[in-house]
PDB file of C-alpha atoms in Angstrom:
ATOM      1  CA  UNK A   1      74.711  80.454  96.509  1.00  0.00           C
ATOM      2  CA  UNK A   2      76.270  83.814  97.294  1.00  0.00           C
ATOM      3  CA  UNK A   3      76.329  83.770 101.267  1.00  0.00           C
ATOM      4  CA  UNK A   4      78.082  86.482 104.088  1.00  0.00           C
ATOM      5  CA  UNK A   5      81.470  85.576 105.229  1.00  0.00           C
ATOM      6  CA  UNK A   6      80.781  88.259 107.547  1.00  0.00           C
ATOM      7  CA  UNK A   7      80.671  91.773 108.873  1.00  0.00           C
ATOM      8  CA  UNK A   8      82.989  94.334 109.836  1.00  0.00           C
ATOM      9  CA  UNK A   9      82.103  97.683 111.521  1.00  0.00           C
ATOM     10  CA  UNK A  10      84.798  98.736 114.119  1.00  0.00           C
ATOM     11  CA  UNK A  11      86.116  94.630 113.249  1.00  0.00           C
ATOM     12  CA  UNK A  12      85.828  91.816 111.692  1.00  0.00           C
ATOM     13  CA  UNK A  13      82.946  89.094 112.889  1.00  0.00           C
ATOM     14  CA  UNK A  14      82.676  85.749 110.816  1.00  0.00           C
ATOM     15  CA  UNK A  15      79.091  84.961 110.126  1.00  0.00           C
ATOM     16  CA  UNK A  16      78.442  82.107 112.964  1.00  0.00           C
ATOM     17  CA  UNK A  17      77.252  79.875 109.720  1.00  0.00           C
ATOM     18  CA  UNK A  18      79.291  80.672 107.267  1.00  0.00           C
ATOM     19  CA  UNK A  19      82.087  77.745 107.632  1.00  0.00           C
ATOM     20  CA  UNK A  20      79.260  75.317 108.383  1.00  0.00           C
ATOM     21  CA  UNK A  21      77.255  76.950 104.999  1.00  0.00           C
ATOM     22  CA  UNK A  22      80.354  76.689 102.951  1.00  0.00           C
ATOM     23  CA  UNK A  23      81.271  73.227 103.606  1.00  0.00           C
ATOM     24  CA  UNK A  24      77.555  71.987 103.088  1.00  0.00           C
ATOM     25  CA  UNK A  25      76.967  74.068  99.782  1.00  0.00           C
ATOM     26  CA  UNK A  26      80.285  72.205  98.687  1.00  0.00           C
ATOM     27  CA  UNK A  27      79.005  68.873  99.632  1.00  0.00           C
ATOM     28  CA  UNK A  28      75.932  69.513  97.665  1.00  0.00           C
ATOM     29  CA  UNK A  29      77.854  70.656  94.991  1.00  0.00           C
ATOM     30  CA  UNK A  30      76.799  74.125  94.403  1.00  0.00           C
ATOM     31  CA  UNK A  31      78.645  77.016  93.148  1.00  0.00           C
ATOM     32  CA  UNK A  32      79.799  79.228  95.618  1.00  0.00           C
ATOM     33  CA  UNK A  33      79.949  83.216  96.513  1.00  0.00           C
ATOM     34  CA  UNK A  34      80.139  84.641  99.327  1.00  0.00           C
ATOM     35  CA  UNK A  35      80.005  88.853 100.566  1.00  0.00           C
ATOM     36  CA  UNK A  36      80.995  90.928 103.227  1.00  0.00           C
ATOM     37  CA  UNK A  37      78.463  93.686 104.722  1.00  0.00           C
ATOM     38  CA  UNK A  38      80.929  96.579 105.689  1.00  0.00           C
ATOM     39  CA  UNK A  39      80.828  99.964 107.038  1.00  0.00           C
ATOM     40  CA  UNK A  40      84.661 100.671 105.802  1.00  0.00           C
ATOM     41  CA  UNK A  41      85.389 103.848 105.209  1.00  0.00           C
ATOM     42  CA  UNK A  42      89.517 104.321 104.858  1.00  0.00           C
ATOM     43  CA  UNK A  43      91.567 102.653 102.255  1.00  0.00           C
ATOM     44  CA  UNK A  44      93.543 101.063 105.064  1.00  0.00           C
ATOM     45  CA  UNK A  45      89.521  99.149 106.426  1.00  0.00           C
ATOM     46  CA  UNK A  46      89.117  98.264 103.005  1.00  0.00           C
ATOM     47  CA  UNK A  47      92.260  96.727 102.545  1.00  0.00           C
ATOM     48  CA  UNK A  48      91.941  94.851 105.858  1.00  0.00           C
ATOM     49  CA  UNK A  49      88.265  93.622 104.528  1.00  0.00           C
ATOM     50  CA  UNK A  50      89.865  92.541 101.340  1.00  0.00           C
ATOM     51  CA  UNK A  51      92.929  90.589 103.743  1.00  0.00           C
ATOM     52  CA  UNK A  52      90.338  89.215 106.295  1.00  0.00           C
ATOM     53  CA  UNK A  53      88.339  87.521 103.381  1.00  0.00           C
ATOM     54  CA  UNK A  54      91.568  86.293 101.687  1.00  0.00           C
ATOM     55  CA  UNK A  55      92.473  84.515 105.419  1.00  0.00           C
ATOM     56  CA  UNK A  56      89.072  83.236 106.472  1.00  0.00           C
ATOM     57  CA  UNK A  57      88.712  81.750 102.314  1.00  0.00           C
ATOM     58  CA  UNK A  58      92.052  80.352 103.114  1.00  0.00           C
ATOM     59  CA  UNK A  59      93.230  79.683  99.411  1.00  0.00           C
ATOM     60  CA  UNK A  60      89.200  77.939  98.553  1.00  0.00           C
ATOM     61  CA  UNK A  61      88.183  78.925  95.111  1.00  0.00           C
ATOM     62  CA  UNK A  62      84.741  80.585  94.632  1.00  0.00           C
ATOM     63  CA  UNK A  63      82.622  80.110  91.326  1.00  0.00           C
ATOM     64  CA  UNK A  64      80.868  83.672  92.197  1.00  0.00           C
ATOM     65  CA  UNK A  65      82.904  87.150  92.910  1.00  0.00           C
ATOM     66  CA  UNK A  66      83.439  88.340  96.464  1.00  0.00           C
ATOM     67  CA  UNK A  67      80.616  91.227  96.862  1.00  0.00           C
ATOM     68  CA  UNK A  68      81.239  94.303  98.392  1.00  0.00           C
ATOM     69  CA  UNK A  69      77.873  95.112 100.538  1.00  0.00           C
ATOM     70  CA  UNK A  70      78.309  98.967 102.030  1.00  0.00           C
ATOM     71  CA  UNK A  71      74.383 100.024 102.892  1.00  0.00           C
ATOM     72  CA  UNK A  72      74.809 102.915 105.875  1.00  0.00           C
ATOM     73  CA  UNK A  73      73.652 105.395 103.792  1.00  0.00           C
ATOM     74  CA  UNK A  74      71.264 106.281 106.423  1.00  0.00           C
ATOM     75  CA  UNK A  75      74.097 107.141 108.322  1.00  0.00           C
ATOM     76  CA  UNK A  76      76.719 108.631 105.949  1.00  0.00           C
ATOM     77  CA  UNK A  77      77.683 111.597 107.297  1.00  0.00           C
ATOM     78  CA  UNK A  78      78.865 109.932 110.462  1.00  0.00           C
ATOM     79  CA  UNK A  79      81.934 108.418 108.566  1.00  0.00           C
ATOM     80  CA  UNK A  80      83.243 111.916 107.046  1.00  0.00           C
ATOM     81  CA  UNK A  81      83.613 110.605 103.767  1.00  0.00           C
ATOM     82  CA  UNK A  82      82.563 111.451 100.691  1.00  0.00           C
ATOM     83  CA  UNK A  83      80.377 109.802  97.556  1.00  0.00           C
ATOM     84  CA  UNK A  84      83.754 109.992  95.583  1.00  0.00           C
ATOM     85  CA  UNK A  85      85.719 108.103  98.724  1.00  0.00           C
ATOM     86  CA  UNK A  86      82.986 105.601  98.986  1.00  0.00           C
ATOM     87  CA  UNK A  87      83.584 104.883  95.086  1.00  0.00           C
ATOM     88  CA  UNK A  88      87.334 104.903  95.657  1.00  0.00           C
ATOM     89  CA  UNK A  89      87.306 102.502  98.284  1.00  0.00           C
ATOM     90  CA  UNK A  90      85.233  99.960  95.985  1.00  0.00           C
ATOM     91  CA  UNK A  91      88.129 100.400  93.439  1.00  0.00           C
ATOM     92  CA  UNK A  92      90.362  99.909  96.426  1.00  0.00           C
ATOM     93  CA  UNK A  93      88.181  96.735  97.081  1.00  0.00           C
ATOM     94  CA  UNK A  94      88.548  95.332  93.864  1.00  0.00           C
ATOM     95  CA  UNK A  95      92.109  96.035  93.700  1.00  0.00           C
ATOM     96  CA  UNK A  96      93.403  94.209  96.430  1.00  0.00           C
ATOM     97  CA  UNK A  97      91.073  90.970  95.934  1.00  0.00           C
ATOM     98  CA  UNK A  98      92.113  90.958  92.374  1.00  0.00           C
ATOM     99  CA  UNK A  99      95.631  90.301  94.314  1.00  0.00           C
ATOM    100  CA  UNK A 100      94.772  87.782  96.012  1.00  0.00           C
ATOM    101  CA  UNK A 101      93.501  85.766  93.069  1.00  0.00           C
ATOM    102  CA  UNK A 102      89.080  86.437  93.517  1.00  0.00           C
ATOM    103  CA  UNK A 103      86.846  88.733  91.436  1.00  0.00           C
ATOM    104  CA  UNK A 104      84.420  91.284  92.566  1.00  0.00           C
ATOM    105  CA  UNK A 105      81.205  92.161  92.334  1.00  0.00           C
ATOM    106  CA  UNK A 106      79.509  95.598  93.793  1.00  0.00           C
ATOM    107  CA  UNK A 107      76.198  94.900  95.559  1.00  0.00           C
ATOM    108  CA  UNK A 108      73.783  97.748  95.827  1.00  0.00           C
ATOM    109  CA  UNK A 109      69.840  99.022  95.615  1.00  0.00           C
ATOM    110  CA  UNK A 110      68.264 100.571  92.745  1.00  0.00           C
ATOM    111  CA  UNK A 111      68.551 104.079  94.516  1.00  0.00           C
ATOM    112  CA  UNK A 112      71.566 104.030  95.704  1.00  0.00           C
ATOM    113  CA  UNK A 113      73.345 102.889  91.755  1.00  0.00           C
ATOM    114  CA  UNK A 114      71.818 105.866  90.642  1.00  0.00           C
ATOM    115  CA  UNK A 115      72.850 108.483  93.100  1.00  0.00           C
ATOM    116  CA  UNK A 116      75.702 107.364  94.841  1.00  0.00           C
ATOM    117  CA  UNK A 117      77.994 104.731  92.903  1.00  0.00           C
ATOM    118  CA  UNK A 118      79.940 105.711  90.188  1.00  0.00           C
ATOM    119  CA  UNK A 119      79.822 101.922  88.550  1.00  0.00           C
ATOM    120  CA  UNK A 120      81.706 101.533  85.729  1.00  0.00           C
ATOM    121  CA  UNK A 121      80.988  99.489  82.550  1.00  0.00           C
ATOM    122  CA  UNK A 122      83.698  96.805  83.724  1.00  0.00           C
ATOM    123  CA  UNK A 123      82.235  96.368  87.588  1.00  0.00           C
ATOM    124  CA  UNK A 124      80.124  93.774  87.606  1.00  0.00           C
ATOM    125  CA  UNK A 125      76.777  94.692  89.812  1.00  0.00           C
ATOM    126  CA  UNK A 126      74.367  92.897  92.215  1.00  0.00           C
ATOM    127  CA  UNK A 127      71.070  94.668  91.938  1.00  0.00           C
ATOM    128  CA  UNK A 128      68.719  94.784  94.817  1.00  0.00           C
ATOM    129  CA  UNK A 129      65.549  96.349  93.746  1.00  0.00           C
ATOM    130  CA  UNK A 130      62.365  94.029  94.973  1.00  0.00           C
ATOM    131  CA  UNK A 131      59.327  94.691  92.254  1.00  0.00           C
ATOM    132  CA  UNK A 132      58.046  92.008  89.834  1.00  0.00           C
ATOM    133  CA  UNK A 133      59.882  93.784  87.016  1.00  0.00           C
ATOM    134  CA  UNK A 134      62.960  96.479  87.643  1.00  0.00           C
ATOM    135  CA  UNK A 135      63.063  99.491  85.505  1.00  0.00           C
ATOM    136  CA  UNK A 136      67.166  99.903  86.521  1.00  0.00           C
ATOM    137  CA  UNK A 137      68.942 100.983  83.529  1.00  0.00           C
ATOM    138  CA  UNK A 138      72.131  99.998  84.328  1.00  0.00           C
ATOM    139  CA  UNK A 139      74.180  97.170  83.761  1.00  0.00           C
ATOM    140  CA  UNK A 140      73.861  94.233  86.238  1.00  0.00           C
ATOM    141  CA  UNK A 141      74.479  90.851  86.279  1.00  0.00           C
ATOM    142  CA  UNK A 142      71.974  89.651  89.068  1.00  0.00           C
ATOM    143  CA  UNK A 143      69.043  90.977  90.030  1.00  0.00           C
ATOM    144  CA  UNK A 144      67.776  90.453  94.252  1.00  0.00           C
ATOM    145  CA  UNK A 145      64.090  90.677  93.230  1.00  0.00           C
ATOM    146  CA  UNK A 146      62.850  89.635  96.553  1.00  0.00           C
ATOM    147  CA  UNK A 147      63.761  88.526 100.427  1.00  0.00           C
ATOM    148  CA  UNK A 148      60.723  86.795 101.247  1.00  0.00           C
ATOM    149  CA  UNK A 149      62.020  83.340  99.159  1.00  0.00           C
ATOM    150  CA  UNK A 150      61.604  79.925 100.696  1.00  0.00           C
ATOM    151  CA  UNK A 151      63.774  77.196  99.957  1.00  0.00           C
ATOM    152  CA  UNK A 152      63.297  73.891 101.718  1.00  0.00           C
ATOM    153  CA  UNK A 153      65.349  73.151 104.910  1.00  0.00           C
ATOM    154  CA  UNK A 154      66.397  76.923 105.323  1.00  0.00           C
ATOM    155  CA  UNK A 155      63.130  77.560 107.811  1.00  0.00           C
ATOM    156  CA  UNK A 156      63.694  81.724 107.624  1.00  0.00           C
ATOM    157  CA  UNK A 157      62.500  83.673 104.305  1.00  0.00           C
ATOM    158  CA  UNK A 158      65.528  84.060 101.954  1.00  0.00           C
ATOM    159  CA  UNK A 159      66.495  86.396  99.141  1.00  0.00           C
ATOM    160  CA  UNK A 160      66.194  85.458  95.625  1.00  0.00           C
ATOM    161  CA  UNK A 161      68.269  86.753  93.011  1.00  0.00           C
ATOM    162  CA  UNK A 162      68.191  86.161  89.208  1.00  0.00           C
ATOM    163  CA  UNK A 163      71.734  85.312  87.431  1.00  0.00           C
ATOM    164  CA  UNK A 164      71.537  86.645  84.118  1.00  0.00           C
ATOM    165  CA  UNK A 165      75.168  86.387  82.375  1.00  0.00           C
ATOM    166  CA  UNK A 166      78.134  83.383  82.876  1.00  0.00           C
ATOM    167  CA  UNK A 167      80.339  84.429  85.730  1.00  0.00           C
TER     168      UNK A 167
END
């Protein structure tokens, strides 16, 4: 299970399940993910994403990479940053996790890997692209092929996602 920590647009929010989800997904003995929707757009917001995750996971090891979710491409241009900045601040991202001792992975649509990320052979990417059969060409390690999944006990649809390599 790869679930939000949390948000952060002008700050940080914890998801109001997310310590409740964690702890249950342990008991069950699942592996574990979890990724941050964010609307950073300065090296100094990502770092404090990448330092907020680090404090909220406080040490707890993860089977799954911490995702980096950034989806206001509908409203870009209100951030005054660029498609290069954007890909900088994933690097920045990956950087400063990599510090404090978790992985990441870059989560993204179909669209938007194509004309705005700059993914490189060695980032590992969560593809969201819901059709029966994705003609990405990229490289991608899962695949969100749907958010209308049910799951039993969970009584709101879900996403499901296909894992296709080891972690």
């Amino acid at each position: 299970v790869i679930m939000r920590i949390g948000y952060f647009g002008d700050e940080h929010d914890i998801d109001k399940y997310f310590k409740q989800n964690f702890e249950n997904a342990k008991a069950a003995g699942l592996e574990i993910g979890v990724y941050i929707y964010t609307t950073a757009n300065s090296e100094d917001d990502v770092k404090a994403n990448a330092k907020w995750i680090y404090e909220q996971l406080g040490g707890q090891k993860l089977d799954f990479p911490v995702v980096f979710d950034w989806e206001s491409f509908g409203t870009f241009q209100k951030y005054e940053m660029s498609i290069a900045d954007l890909n900088h601040y994933y690097e920045v991202f990956d950087a400063e996790m990599k510090n404090y001792g978790y992985s990441t992975m870059l989560y993204s649509s179909k669209n938007f890997l194509n004309n705005f990320w700059s993914v490189k052979e060695d980032y590992p990417v969560w593809l969201a692209h819901y059709v029966d059969d994705t003609d990405y060409t990229g490289s991608y390690k899962m695949w969100q092929m749907s958010s209308h999944g049910t799951i039993p006990g969970i009584y709101a649809p879900v996403d499901l996602n296909i894992l296709y390599t080891d972690r």
